[in-house]
GROMACS .gro file of C-alpha atoms in nm:
model
  134
    1GLU     CA    1  -0.662   2.816  -9.447
    2PHE     CA    2  -0.446   3.043  -9.661
    3HIS     CA    3  -0.417   2.781  -9.932
    4ALA     CA    4  -0.794   2.730  -9.949
    5ALA     CA    5  -0.863   3.105  -9.952
    6ALA     CA    6  -0.597   3.176 -10.215
    7SER     CA    7  -0.724   2.895 -10.436
    8GLU     CA    8  -1.081   3.017 -10.406
    9PHE     CA    9  -0.982   3.378 -10.476
   10ALA     CA   10  -0.788   3.275 -10.787
   11GLU     CA   11  -1.089   3.080 -10.906
   12LEU     CA   12  -1.334   3.365 -10.845
   13PHE     CA   13  -1.111   3.646 -10.975
   14PRO     CA   14  -0.871   3.495 -11.228
   15ARG     CA   15  -0.793   3.831 -11.394
   16ASP     CA   16  -0.738   4.041 -11.084
   17ARG     CA   17  -0.461   3.892 -10.872
   18ALA     CA   18  -0.342   4.225 -10.728
   19PRO     CA   19  -0.553   4.206 -10.408
   20LEU     CA   20  -0.442   3.847 -10.351
   21VAL     CA   21  -0.076   3.940 -10.403
   22THR     CA   22  -0.103   4.243 -10.171
   23PHE     CA   23  -0.278   4.039  -9.902
   24SER     CA   24  -0.030   3.752  -9.940
   25ARG     CA   25   0.270   3.983  -9.903
   26ALA     CA   26   0.130   4.125  -9.580
   27ILE     CA   27   0.039   3.784  -9.438
   28PHE     CA   28   0.375   3.630  -9.521
   29ALA     CA   29   0.564   3.929  -9.381
   30ARG     CA   30   0.387   3.860  -9.051
   31TYR     CA   31   0.442   3.483  -9.090
   32PHE     CA   32   0.817   3.517  -9.140
   33ALA     CA   33   0.848   3.773  -8.859
   34LEU     CA   34   0.674   3.531  -8.623
   35LEU     CA   35   0.881   3.239  -8.751
   36THR     CA   36   1.202   3.433  -8.699
   37ARG     CA   37   1.102   3.518  -8.341
   38ALA     CA   38   0.995   3.160  -8.269
   39LEU     CA   39   1.303   2.990  -8.412
   40GLY     CA   40   1.555   3.264  -8.346
   41SER     CA   41   1.720   3.478  -8.605
   42GLY     CA   42   2.068   3.433  -8.467
   43ASP     CA   43   2.105   3.805  -8.402
   44GLY     CA   44   2.230   3.730  -8.053
   45ALA     CA   45   1.956   3.929  -7.881
   46ALA     CA   46   1.977   3.891  -7.508
   47GLY     CA   47   1.689   3.735  -7.329
   48ARG     CA   48   1.583   3.512  -7.616
   49ALA     CA   49   1.399   3.203  -7.504
   50ARG     CA   50   1.582   2.876  -7.539
   51LEU     CA   51   1.588   2.758  -7.899
   52PRO     CA   52   1.443   2.419  -7.990
   53ASN     CA   53   1.688   2.131  -8.010
   54ALA     CA   54   1.831   2.038  -8.351
   55LYS     CA   55   1.560   1.778  -8.422
   56GLY     CA   56   1.286   2.022  -8.326
   57LEU     CA   57   1.441   2.289  -8.544
   58MET     CA   58   1.463   2.052  -8.841
   59ARG     CA   59   1.097   1.949  -8.796
   60ALA     CA   60   0.990   2.312  -8.780
   61LEU     CA   61   1.188   2.403  -9.092
   62ALA     CA   62   1.048   2.100  -9.277
   63ALA     CA   63   0.694   2.212  -9.191
   64VAL     CA   64   0.776   2.560  -9.320
   65ALA     CA   65   0.912   2.414  -9.643
   66GLY     CA   66   0.592   2.218  -9.701
   67ASP     CA   67   0.368   2.517  -9.634
   68VAL     CA   68   0.578   2.749  -9.845
   69ARG     CA   69   0.589   2.524 -10.153
   70GLU     CA   70   0.210   2.522 -10.181
   71SER     CA   71   0.190   2.896 -10.112
   72HIS     CA   72   0.447   2.966 -10.382
   73ARG     CA   73   0.246   2.762 -10.629
   74LEU     CA   74  -0.063   2.969 -10.552
   75VAL     CA   75   0.102   3.313 -10.540
   76PRO     CA   76   0.445   3.300 -10.709
   77GLU     CA   77   0.461   3.681 -10.731
   78ILE     CA   78   0.555   3.716 -10.364
   79ASN     CA   79   0.874   3.505 -10.390
   80VAL     CA   80   0.790   3.318 -10.072
   81LEU     CA   81   1.048   3.049 -10.152
   82ASP     CA   82   1.324   3.309 -10.140
   83ARG     CA   83   1.201   3.438  -9.804
   84ALA     CA   84   1.186   3.082  -9.670
   85SER     CA   85   1.544   3.019  -9.785
   86GLU     CA   86   1.663   3.340  -9.622
   87THR     CA   87   1.481   3.260  -9.298
   88THR     CA   88   1.617   2.904  -9.293
   89GLU     CA   89   1.973   3.022  -9.359
   90ARG     CA   90   1.951   3.293  -9.094
   91THR     CA   91   1.801   3.049  -8.843
   92VAL     CA   92   2.061   2.777  -8.899
   93ARG     CA   93   2.350   3.025  -8.909
   94GLY     CA   94   2.225   3.186  -8.589
   95ARG     CA   95   2.189   2.848  -8.422
   96VAL     CA   96   2.548   2.753  -8.512
   97GLU     CA   97   2.681   3.091  -8.397
   98ALA     CA   98   2.489   3.062  -8.069
   99SER     CA   99   2.633   2.713  -8.014
  100PHE     CA  100   2.985   2.840  -8.073
  101ARG     CA  101   2.928   3.129  -7.830
  102VAL     CA  102   2.821   2.880  -7.563
  103LEU     CA  103   3.125   2.661  -7.632
  104GLU     CA  104   3.353   2.964  -7.624
  105ARG     CA  105   3.214   3.070  -7.283
  106LYS     CA  106   3.258   2.716  -7.148
  107LEU     CA  107   3.615   2.702  -7.278
  108ALA     CA  108   3.697   3.042  -7.129
  109THR     CA  109   3.559   2.930  -6.792
  110ALA     CA  110   3.756   2.604  -6.809
  111LEU     CA  111   4.076   2.791  -6.894
  112ASP     CA  112   4.018   3.037  -6.608
  113ASP     CA  113   3.966   2.743  -6.372
  114ALA     CA  114   4.281   2.571  -6.500
  115GLU     CA  115   4.486   2.890  -6.457
  116GLU     CA  116   4.361   2.922  -6.102
  117ILE     CA  117   4.450   2.560  -6.023
  118VAL     CA  118   4.801   2.604  -6.168
  119ALA     CA  119   4.850   2.932  -5.980
  120ASN     CA  120   4.734   2.774  -5.653
  121ALA     CA  121   4.958   2.471  -5.708
  122ALA     CA  122   5.258   2.694  -5.784
  123ASP     CA  123   5.186   2.905  -5.476
  124ALA     CA  124   5.157   2.596  -5.256
  125SER     CA  125   5.479   2.456  -5.404
  126SER     CA  126   5.671   2.777  -5.338
  127ARG     CA  127   5.552   2.780  -4.975
  128VAL     CA  128   5.672   2.422  -4.930
  129ASP     CA  129   6.010   2.507  -5.088
  130ALA     CA  130   6.046   2.815  -4.866
  131THR     CA  131   5.986   2.620  -4.544
  132PRO     CA  132   6.318   2.579  -4.360
  133PRO     CA  133   6.420   2.222  -4.285
  134THR     CA  134   6.368   2.111  -3.925
   0.00000   0.00000   0.00000
C-alpha cells in the first residue's frame, strides 16, 4: 500500500515531495521499531519472546530487503536502505550473541555437573580408602 500511495503522490505532486518525505520518515520509523521488536534487536532484554529459527529469520530479512528496495526507489531522501542494513546487522548480531549466551549457560551447567560428579566420586573413594580392613 505504501508503494502505491507514494507513487501516486509523486505523480500528483511532483514538485512538492516534502509531505511525502515527512510521512515516509514517520512510517518507516514505526516500521523499523516494529521489525526490531518482532525479530529481536539483540539487546538481551529479558522476557523477549522466542526468536524465529534461522530460516525464518532469513525469510523475514529477505522480505524486508524486497520491500525496502522499492521504498528507497520511491523516496530516496529517507535513507531507508541504511536503516534496513542497520536493523539487519543488529538483528543478526543479537541472534548470534543470544546463541552464544545460551551455549555459555549450557556449558556452565555441564561444568557444574561434572565438578559435582568428580567431587562425589572423590568423596566416595576416600570413604572406601578410610574403611579399615576386616
